[in-house]
Short mmCIF file of C-alpha atoms in Angstrom, two decimals:
data_model
loop_
_atom_site.label_atom_id
_atom_site.label_comp_id
_atom_site.label_asym_id
_atom_site.label_seq_id
_atom_site.Cartn_x
_atom_site.Cartn_y
_atom_site.Cartn_z
CA MET V 59 47.11 72.43 64.54
CA LYS V 60 49.15 71.20 66.68
CA ILE V 61 51.26 73.35 69.36
CA LYS V 62 54.82 72.06 67.38
CA GLU V 63 53.21 72.78 64.15
CA VAL V 64 51.74 76.78 64.98
CA PRO V 65 53.85 79.10 63.01
CA GLN V 66 57.10 81.53 64.03
CA ASP V 67 57.58 82.83 60.61
CA GLY V 68 58.26 86.91 62.31
CA VAL V 69 58.94 88.97 59.63
CA ILE V 70 56.40 91.68 59.90
CA LEU V 71 54.96 91.90 63.90
CA GLU V 72 58.45 90.85 65.13
CA SER V 73 59.29 95.02 65.89
CA SER V 74 55.99 95.33 67.24
CA GLY V 75 53.99 94.67 70.12
CA VAL V 76 51.54 93.05 68.12
CA ARG V 77 51.37 89.26 68.06
CA ASP V 78 49.16 86.32 66.65
CA VAL V 79 47.49 84.32 69.74
CA CYS V 80 46.83 80.68 68.46
CA TYR V 81 44.68 77.98 69.52
CA ALA V 82 46.59 74.42 69.39
CA VAL V 83 46.45 70.79 69.91
CA ASP V 84 49.06 69.25 72.73
CA GLU V 85 49.78 65.78 72.19
CA ASN V 86 46.54 64.99 74.62
CA GLY V 87 44.46 66.89 71.95
CA ASN V 88 43.51 68.98 74.70
CA TYR V 89 43.43 73.09 73.13
CA THR V 90 45.89 75.60 74.34
CA GLN V 91 46.46 79.00 73.75
CA VAL V 92 50.36 79.47 71.67
CA ILE V 93 51.67 83.15 71.19
CA SER V 94 52.83 83.06 67.27
CA VAL V 95 55.10 86.33 65.50
CA GLY V 96 52.91 85.51 62.35
CA TRP V 97 52.80 82.88 58.88
CA GLU V 98 54.78 83.41 56.24
CA PRO V 99 51.65 82.74 53.65
CA LYS V 100 50.15 85.66 55.75
CA ASN V 101 53.64 87.69 55.77
CA ASP V 102 53.28 87.07 52.03
CA ALA V 103 49.53 88.10 51.30
CA ILE V 104 50.40 91.04 53.32
CA ASN V 105 53.32 91.94 51.13
CA PHE V 106 52.15 91.38 48.04
CA ALA V 107 49.16 93.58 48.39
CA TRP V 108 52.10 96.34 49.18
CA GLU V 109 53.90 95.36 45.99
CA ALA V 110 50.82 96.25 44.13
CA ILE V 111 50.31 99.50 45.45
CA ASN V 112 53.74 100.39 45.48
CA GLU V 113 54.54 98.84 41.56
CA GLU V 114 51.22 101.59 41.01
CA SER V 115 52.88 104.29 42.85
CA GLU V 116 56.07 103.92 41.13
CA GLN V 117 53.99 104.31 37.54
CA ILE V 118 51.77 107.51 39.11
CA LYS V 119 55.02 109.22 39.50
CA VAL V 120 55.79 109.17 36.27
CA LYS V 121 53.20 110.80 35.47
CA VAL V 122 53.84 113.06 38.03
CA ILE V 123 57.15 113.53 36.87
CA ALA V 124 55.60 114.19 33.63
CA GLY V 125 53.97 116.67 34.53
CA THR V 126 50.49 115.03 33.70
CA LEU V 127 49.57 114.22 37.36
CA SER V 128 50.08 116.26 40.92
CA PRO V 129 52.11 115.33 43.57
CA LEU V 130 49.32 114.79 45.77
CA ALA V 131 48.29 111.34 43.50
CA TYR V 132 51.27 109.72 44.14
CA HIS V 133 51.38 109.96 47.93
CA MET V 134 47.41 109.39 47.91
CA HIS V 135 48.34 106.29 46.29
CA ARG V 136 51.17 105.56 48.43
CA LEU V 137 49.73 105.79 51.46
CA VAL V 138 46.59 103.51 50.40
CA MET V 139 44.06 106.57 50.44
CA THR V 140 40.94 106.98 48.28
CA PRO V 141 39.86 110.24 47.41
CA ALA V 142 36.67 109.71 49.59
CA ILE V 143 38.50 109.21 52.44
CA LEU V 144 41.96 111.65 52.18
CA ALA V 145 38.08 113.68 51.68
CA ASP V 146 36.79 112.62 55.24
CA TYR V 147 40.15 113.53 57.20
CA SER V 148 41.23 116.89 55.31
CA GLY V 149 37.52 118.24 55.37
CA PHE V 150 37.79 118.98 51.77
CA SER V 151 35.20 117.49 49.13
CA LYS V 152 36.00 114.52 47.46
CA ARG V 153 35.80 116.30 44.07
CA GLU V 154 38.28 119.07 45.42
CA ILE V 155 41.28 116.64 45.93
CA LYS V 156 40.53 114.94 42.51
CA LYS V 157 41.03 118.27 41.85
CA PHE V 158 43.79 118.31 43.32
CA CYS V 159 45.06 115.69 41.50
CA GLU V 160 45.97 118.07 38.82
CA PRO V 161 48.53 119.86 38.55
CA GLU V 162 47.30 123.27 37.45
CA THR V 163 44.82 123.23 40.24
CA PHE V 164 47.69 122.01 42.73
CA SER V 165 50.24 124.41 41.93
CA ARG V 166 47.76 127.21 42.49
CA LEU V 167 46.96 125.94 46.26
CA LYS V 168 47.54 128.00 49.47
CA TYR V 169 49.90 126.44 51.95
CA ASP V 170 46.62 126.66 54.58
CA ASP V 171 45.00 124.41 51.86
CA LEU V 172 48.44 122.69 51.62
CA HIS V 173 49.12 121.83 55.32
CA LYS V 174 45.84 120.71 55.40
CA LEU V 175 45.89 118.08 53.07
CA ALA V 176 49.81 117.14 54.58
CA ASP V 177 48.08 116.84 57.94
CA ALA V 178 45.62 114.74 56.63
CA LEU V 179 48.24 112.10 55.36
CA ASN V 180 50.37 112.72 58.27
CA ILE V 181 53.84 114.03 55.92
CA SER V 182 55.17 117.32 55.48
CA VAL V 183 54.20 119.99 53.72
CA GLU V 184 57.78 119.57 51.46
CA GLN V 185 57.15 115.66 50.96
CA LEU V 186 53.90 116.19 49.70
CA ILE V 187 54.97 119.11 46.72
CA SER V 188 58.00 116.93 46.20
CA ALA V 189 57.66 113.26 44.31
CA ASP V 190 59.72 111.35 46.75
CA MET O 239 44.12 107.55 87.05
CA GLU O 240 44.01 103.82 85.88
CA LEU O 241 41.12 100.74 86.03
CA ASN O 242 42.55 97.78 88.03
CA PHE O 243 42.68 96.01 84.43
CA VAL O 244 43.93 92.95 84.29
CA HIS O 245 44.92 93.43 80.32
CA LYS O 246 45.27 89.39 78.22
CA PRO O 247 46.08 89.06 74.81
CA SER O 248 44.02 86.90 72.78
CA GLY O 249 42.56 85.44 69.57
CA HIS O 250 40.50 87.66 68.39
CA CYS O 251 40.09 91.96 69.38
CA GLU O 252 36.39 91.41 70.17
CA ASN O 253 35.91 87.65 72.13
CA GLY O 254 39.13 89.39 73.86
CA VAL O 255 37.25 93.30 74.55
CA VAL O 256 34.90 91.08 76.03
CA SER O 257 36.94 88.35 78.48
CA ASN O 258 38.93 91.06 79.41
CA LEU O 259 36.36 93.14 80.50
CA LEU O 260 34.08 90.52 82.51
CA ARG O 261 37.13 89.83 84.37
CA PHE O 262 37.48 93.16 85.51
CA TYR O 263 33.80 92.57 86.60
CA GLY O 264 34.85 88.90 88.39
CA VAL O 265 33.79 86.52 85.54
CA GLU O 266 36.61 84.47 84.76
CA MET O 267 36.07 82.79 81.31
CA SER O 268 38.18 82.17 78.46
CA GLU O 269 38.37 83.34 75.45
CA ALA O 270 37.09 80.27 73.46
CA MET O 271 34.08 80.40 75.51
CA VAL O 272 33.02 83.76 74.60
CA PHE O 273 33.58 83.19 71.07
CA GLY O 274 30.93 79.92 71.61
CA LEU O 275 28.67 81.68 73.64
CA GLY O 276 28.68 84.73 71.08
CA SER O 277 28.15 82.30 67.98
CA GLY O 278 31.06 83.54 66.94
CA LEU O 279 31.83 81.06 64.18
CA PHE O 280 30.50 82.43 60.74
CA PHE O 281 31.79 83.31 56.82
CA SER O 282 30.78 85.47 54.29
CA HIS O 283 31.94 86.50 51.49
CA MET O 284 30.71 89.81 49.90
CA PRO O 285 31.37 91.29 46.56
CA PHE O 286 28.78 94.18 46.78
CA TYR O 287 30.66 95.60 49.66
CA LYS O 288 34.39 96.28 49.17
CA MET O 289 37.32 97.17 50.90
CA HIS O 290 40.65 98.68 48.68
CA GLY O 291 37.79 98.18 46.01
CA MET O 292 37.78 94.23 46.64
CA ALA O 293 35.08 92.48 47.83
CA ILE O 294 35.11 91.29 52.30
CA THR O 295 35.64 87.73 53.01
CA SER O 296 34.85 87.59 56.34
CA PHE O 297 34.66 84.71 58.53
CA ARG O 298 32.69 86.07 61.84
CA PRO O 299 29.88 88.13 61.87
CA LEU O 300 29.77 91.85 61.75
CA PRO O 301 31.45 93.99 64.88
CA GLY O 302 29.48 94.11 67.94
CA ASP O 303 27.60 91.24 67.36
CA ILE O 304 29.01 88.78 69.93
CA PHE O 305 29.64 91.36 72.38
CA SER O 306 25.07 91.45 72.58
CA ARG O 307 25.03 88.38 72.34
CA VAL O 308 27.10 87.08 74.99
CA VAL O 309 26.03 89.72 77.98
CA LYS O 310 22.06 88.97 76.79
CA LEU O 311 22.53 85.23 77.64
CA LEU O 312 24.72 86.10 80.57
CA GLY O 313 21.68 88.46 81.57
CA ILE O 314 24.41 91.90 81.80
CA LYS O 315 23.33 94.71 80.64
CA MET O 316 25.32 97.10 78.60
CA LYS O 317 25.36 100.57 76.79
CA ARG O 318 26.05 101.30 73.46
CA PHE O 319 27.17 105.06 72.13
CA LYS O 320 27.64 106.22 68.40
CA PHE O 321 28.18 110.13 68.11
CA ARG O 322 28.15 112.34 65.36
CA ASP O 323 30.18 114.96 67.42
CA LYS O 324 33.86 114.22 68.40
CA GLU O 325 34.44 116.31 70.76
CA LYS O 326 31.38 115.06 72.53
CA ALA O 327 32.41 111.12 71.54
CA MET O 328 35.97 111.83 73.65
CA ASP O 329 33.50 113.66 76.95
CA LYS O 330 31.81 111.07 77.27
CA LEU O 331 34.62 108.36 77.19
CA ASP O 332 36.29 110.38 79.87
CA GLU O 333 33.03 110.86 82.18
CA LEU O 334 32.50 107.17 81.85
CA LEU O 335 35.93 106.45 83.15
CA MET O 336 36.04 108.67 85.80
CA LYS O 337 32.92 106.49 87.00
CA GLY O 338 34.96 103.68 87.13
CA PHE O 339 33.82 101.76 83.80
CA PRO O 340 36.38 100.49 81.80
CA VAL O 341 35.35 101.67 78.38
CA GLY O 342 35.26 98.73 74.66
CA MET O 343 35.22 100.79 71.29
CA LEU O 344 35.69 100.40 67.87
CA VAL O 345 38.73 101.84 66.44
CA GLY O 346 40.45 101.83 62.39
CA VAL O 347 43.57 100.52 62.77
CA TYR O 348 45.13 102.66 60.29
CA HIS O 349 46.34 105.87 62.43
CA LEU O 350 47.01 103.16 65.28
CA PRO O 351 50.47 104.61 66.15
CA TYR O 352 51.58 100.76 67.78
CA PHE O 353 50.22 98.82 64.52
CA PRO O 354 53.44 97.36 61.90
CA LYS O 355 53.11 99.91 59.85
CA GLU O 356 52.01 96.64 56.62
CA TYR O 357 49.43 96.58 58.86
CA ARG O 358 48.22 100.28 57.61
CA PHE O 359 44.89 99.56 55.78
CA HIS O 360 41.23 101.26 56.05
CA PHE O 361 40.33 98.16 57.95
CA ASN O 362 37.56 100.00 60.39
CA ALA O 363 36.68 97.06 62.51
CA HIS O 364 39.43 96.77 65.54
CA ASN O 365 38.27 96.39 69.47
CA ILE O 366 39.99 97.65 71.81
CA CYS O 367 39.37 99.23 75.44
CA VAL O 368 40.42 102.41 77.60
CA ILE O 369 41.33 101.45 81.01
CA GLY O 370 42.58 104.25 82.21
CA LYS O 371 43.49 108.30 81.56
CA GLU O 372 46.51 110.40 82.74
CA GLU O 373 46.79 114.11 81.46
CA ASP O 374 46.57 113.91 77.68
CA GLN O 375 47.05 110.36 77.43
CA TYR O 376 44.91 106.96 77.32
CA ILE O 377 46.00 103.40 78.56
CA VAL O 378 44.41 100.96 76.51
CA SER O 379 43.78 97.59 76.60
CA ASP O 380 44.55 96.48 72.76
CA PRO O 381 43.33 92.57 72.58
CA VAL O 382 46.09 91.44 69.54
CA VAL O 383 49.23 93.06 71.76
CA VAL O 384 51.08 91.96 74.83
CA ASP O 385 51.18 95.11 77.15
CA LYS O 386 48.97 97.55 77.79
CA CYS O 387 49.69 100.99 75.19
CA ARG O 388 48.77 104.33 75.13
CA LEU O 389 47.84 106.85 72.48
CA SER O 390 47.02 110.53 73.11
CA SER O 391 43.56 112.18 73.16
CA ASN O 392 44.67 113.20 69.58
CA GLU O 393 45.64 109.90 68.36
CA LEU O 394 42.52 108.07 69.88
CA LYS O 395 39.70 110.56 68.89
CA LEU O 396 41.59 109.80 65.03
CA VAL O 397 41.05 105.95 64.88
CA ARG O 398 37.43 106.70 66.69
CA PHE O 399 36.89 108.66 63.88
CA ALA O 400 38.51 106.52 61.08
CA SER O 401 37.32 107.11 57.36
CA GLY O 402 36.51 104.17 54.87
CA THR O 403 34.56 101.17 55.34
CA TYR O 404 31.83 100.85 57.80
CA PRO O 405 33.69 103.91 59.56
CA PRO O 406 33.66 103.46 62.98
CA LYS O 407 31.60 106.20 64.12
CA GLY O 408 32.50 106.48 67.87
CA ARG O 409 30.99 104.01 68.77
CA MET O 410 31.17 102.20 72.22
CA TYR O 411 29.87 100.46 74.30
CA TYR O 412 30.49 99.47 78.65
CA ILE O 413 28.67 97.30 80.96
CA SER O 414 26.38 99.28 82.89
CA ASP O 415 24.47 97.46 84.90
CA PHE O 416 26.16 93.87 86.34
CA LYS O 417 23.64 93.00 89.43
CA GLY O 418 21.63 90.74 87.05
CA ILE O 419 24.71 88.10 85.40
CA LYS O 420 23.68 84.35 85.86
CA PRO O 421 26.94 81.76 85.48
CA VAL O 422 27.58 80.08 82.57
CA ASN O 423 24.81 76.99 82.12
CA GLU O 424 24.06 74.41 80.47
CA SER O 425 21.43 76.01 78.65
CA MET O 426 23.18 78.72 77.21
CA VAL O 427 25.90 76.37 75.89
CA ARG O 428 22.64 74.51 73.88
CA LYS O 429 21.50 77.29 72.65
CA ALA O 430 24.53 79.67 71.68
CA ILE O 431 25.85 76.30 69.40
CA LEU O 432 22.53 76.28 68.09
CA LYS O 433 22.03 79.56 66.78
CA ASN O 434 25.63 79.14 65.23
CA CYS O 435 24.79 76.14 63.48
CA ASN O 436 21.56 78.36 62.05
CA ARG O 437 23.90 81.36 61.08
CA MET O 438 26.67 78.43 59.13
CA LEU O 439 23.27 76.18 57.95
CA LYS O 440 19.80 78.68 57.32
CA ILE O 441 20.59 81.57 55.76
CA PRO O 442 18.61 82.03 52.55
CA LEU O 443 21.24 83.41 51.07
CA PRO O 444 23.86 82.57 49.14
CA MET O 445 27.22 84.52 50.28
CA PHE O 446 26.63 83.70 54.04
CA GLY O 447 27.60 80.17 56.10
CA VAL O 448 28.18 76.63 54.29
CA GLU O 449 26.91 78.20 51.21
CA GLY O 450 28.84 81.37 51.59
CA ILE O 451 32.30 79.18 50.70
CA ARG O 452 30.62 77.55 47.61
CA TYR O 453 30.21 81.06 46.37
CA LEU O 454 33.93 81.41 47.08
CA ALA O 455 34.64 78.84 45.56
CA LYS O 456 32.26 79.75 42.31
CA ARG O 457 33.36 83.29 41.96
CA MET O 458 36.73 82.32 42.13
CA ARG O 459 36.92 79.78 39.05
CA LYS O 460 35.82 82.80 37.67
CA TRP O 461 38.40 85.30 39.04
CA VAL O 462 41.37 85.13 35.95
CA SER O 463 38.39 85.93 32.88
CA PHE O 464 36.84 87.98 35.27
CA PHE O 465 39.51 90.56 36.49
CA GLY O 466 42.50 89.52 34.30
CA GLU O 467 45.83 87.22 36.12
CA LYS O 468 46.80 90.25 38.38
CA LYS O 469 43.66 91.14 39.88
CA ALA O 470 42.62 88.06 41.04
CA ALA O 471 46.52 87.32 42.35
CA LEU O 472 45.28 90.25 44.46
CA ASN O 473 41.94 89.52 45.32
CA LEU O 474 43.28 86.26 46.34
CA ALA O 475 45.49 88.12 48.82
CA GLN O 476 42.94 89.78 50.39
CA VAL O 477 40.80 86.49 50.73
CA ILE O 478 44.38 85.09 52.28
CA ARG O 479 44.92 88.40 54.59
CA MET O 480 41.41 88.13 56.16
CA LEU O 481 41.64 84.20 56.49
CA GLU O 482 44.81 85.05 58.48
CA GLU O 483 44.97 88.84 59.55
CA ILE O 484 43.64 89.84 63.01
CA GLY O 485 39.77 90.78 63.21
CA THR O 486 38.52 88.28 60.90
CA GLY O 487 39.57 85.21 61.96
CA GLY O 488 39.28 82.60 59.35
CA ALA O 489 41.32 78.55 59.92
CA GLY O 490 42.38 80.46 63.21
CA PHE O 491 38.62 80.70 64.27
CA ARG O 492 37.86 77.20 63.03
CA PHE O 493 40.59 76.21 66.62
CA MET O 494 39.62 78.27 68.46
CA TYR O 495 35.79 77.11 67.99
CA ALA O 496 36.90 73.73 68.58
CA ALA O 497 38.46 74.65 71.75
CA PHE O 498 35.05 75.88 72.55
CA LEU O 499 33.76 72.71 72.31
CA GLN O 500 35.89 70.81 74.13
CA GLU O 501 35.57 72.96 77.08
CA ALA O 502 31.70 72.57 76.23
CA SER O 503 31.59 69.10 75.89
CA VAL O 504 33.08 68.71 79.57
CA MET O 505 30.23 71.87 81.02
CA ILE O 506 27.53 69.63 79.18
CA ASN O 507 28.72 66.41 79.49
CA GLU O 508 28.22 65.59 75.99
CA PRO O 509 31.37 63.48 74.74
CA ARG O 510 30.29 63.29 71.12
CA LEU O 511 31.25 67.55 71.33
CA ASN O 512 34.80 66.00 71.86
CA ARG O 513 34.73 64.33 68.69
CA LEU O 514 32.98 66.86 66.56
CA SER O 515 36.28 68.78 67.78
CA ALA O 516 38.47 66.87 66.68
CA GLU O 517 37.30 66.97 63.40
CA LEU O 518 36.68 71.08 63.22
CA THR O 519 40.29 71.14 64.28
CA ALA O 520 40.72 69.01 61.11
CA ILE O 521 39.02 70.96 59.23
CA GLY O 522 41.07 74.11 60.34
CA ASP O 523 44.23 72.37 59.05
CA GLN O 524 42.38 71.84 55.60
CA TRP O 525 42.05 75.90 55.72
CA ARG O 526 45.14 76.54 56.31
CA ASP O 527 46.41 74.32 53.40
CA PHE O 528 44.23 76.42 51.38
CA SER O 529 46.08 79.62 52.37
CA TYR O 530 49.44 77.61 51.90
CA ASN O 531 48.54 76.88 48.56
CA ALA O 532 47.11 80.08 47.62
CA ALA O 533 49.53 81.92 48.74
CA ARG O 534 52.27 79.84 46.68
CA LEU O 535 49.42 81.13 43.56
CA PHE O 536 50.22 84.47 43.47
CA LYS O 537 53.62 84.40 44.80
CA LYS O 538 54.66 81.28 41.45
CA ARG O 539 56.95 80.55 44.08
CA ASP O 540 57.70 77.50 41.87
CA ALA O 541 56.35 76.07 38.74
CA GLU O 542 54.11 73.69 39.77
CA VAL O 543 51.71 75.99 41.84
CA ALA O 544 47.67 75.02 42.16
CA THR O 545 45.21 76.71 39.78
CA TYR O 546 42.22 79.12 41.03
CA ASP O 547 40.30 76.38 39.98
CA GLN O 548 41.77 73.54 42.39
CA LEU O 549 41.56 75.83 44.98
CA ALA O 550 37.89 76.38 44.33
CA ASP O 551 38.01 72.54 44.28
CA LYS O 552 39.75 72.50 47.81
CA LEU O 553 37.10 75.28 49.29
CA MET O 554 34.47 72.91 48.06
CA VAL O 555 35.90 69.95 50.58
CA ILE O 556 35.88 72.16 53.12
CA ALA O 557 32.40 73.54 52.57
CA ASP O 558 30.90 70.31 52.48
CA ARG O 559 32.56 69.26 55.11
CA GLU O 560 31.95 71.81 57.71
CA GLU O 561 27.90 71.53 56.67
CA LYS O 562 28.55 67.73 58.09
CA LEU O 563 29.49 68.87 61.01
CA PHE O 564 27.57 71.49 61.75
CA ARG O 565 24.06 69.46 60.71
CA GLU O 566 25.92 66.79 63.39
CA LEU O 567 26.35 69.52 66.38
CA GLU O 568 23.26 70.77 65.72
CA LYS O 569 21.28 66.74 65.55
CA VAL O 570 23.93 66.26 68.87
CA ILE O 571 22.54 69.06 70.60
CA ARG O 572 19.06 68.67 69.88
CA ASP O 573 18.98 65.19 70.98
CA ALA O 574 19.70 64.88 74.38
CA ARG O 575 17.02 67.78 74.99
#
């Protein structure tokens, strides 16, 4: 890669302090560091992964509104959590988390437990009990 | 309290932490040199080891390997820790900081507040270096961020005990004894290059090194019939993310190793390494071409996109070129002895 070929496709990194340091050759073939704000194929790959997650979340949301799943299932998927990982962060067991994805169990949860779950997901309790 | 620590951003987190740490102790060493001495170039595709339910493809050795190889070669002593208890992990960190040691550590990126939200995946092999503490705020040198950052003690605790694949479990390390340091010499460079050749050529398992690239190519041809159209595209996107995103390197690592070969060629007075460096640059460009075409495939942007078979063919070409390169490199280094 030559210095002038280093991509500067800022879509994702631009607003943060994160940058890619690239190695590229100058006209004499010597390597130097060049700072980049991103590359399109990489941005595409990241966005593609998110599109898939958002699509699946919307499908779960439909089920939440239909009453077959609890809002927790939706938020968990939207925030790329799995029952195992959320169990780790919240202190519940994996089995309990899976149980909470059922609307009946979820509606019986006490405020403290909701709070624990919301904290682990880094959202508010109000958000947790709605599907928005 | 902040240590007198010069923060320089780098292409890869682990090299960056090592290079910044060495600078703290008065040794100026480029990131490429750290990467080379750490025999950092690698490839592995591990369908049995998953992140987000998909195979992990990595372009570097296990986290911590580069660091331990470099300190071993240089004759420095370092100490590593791993914790079960979160409070103990934080107390030990404070204790070391107060003694004046910058402390490197492994964290998960999911909860890192200064990362763009698109990066919030459960990737748990990111390296940062803690270099100071003011009240409840830790001052952090993160090699992929341009400036120094800050994390509250709760935030730091959370990322140090992130959950998911390969949980960091509060892992941290620092340089404990610097007296025995040897300046970089020819034999270290040769040893490190040979080690890298070995890792790329001689691991007798199909998932690693040059063989790993072929293994990925072989599996890629079956993805559509295996997973279906959608899941195949997601798998491909995951490979591209690991190729290009922070932490795992990919094409960027080929260029970085090429930069190292250039430096090494001067150091051990071996002009042939320069030619190999140019060849590796060309291979890096092929990796980029692969990413570019792969992105067009999963985005289906044009009517004429490459198929998985064509992408796999590209990988096979890359594998052949890398194999040839490392065999030559091995010969050059052995010859001169």
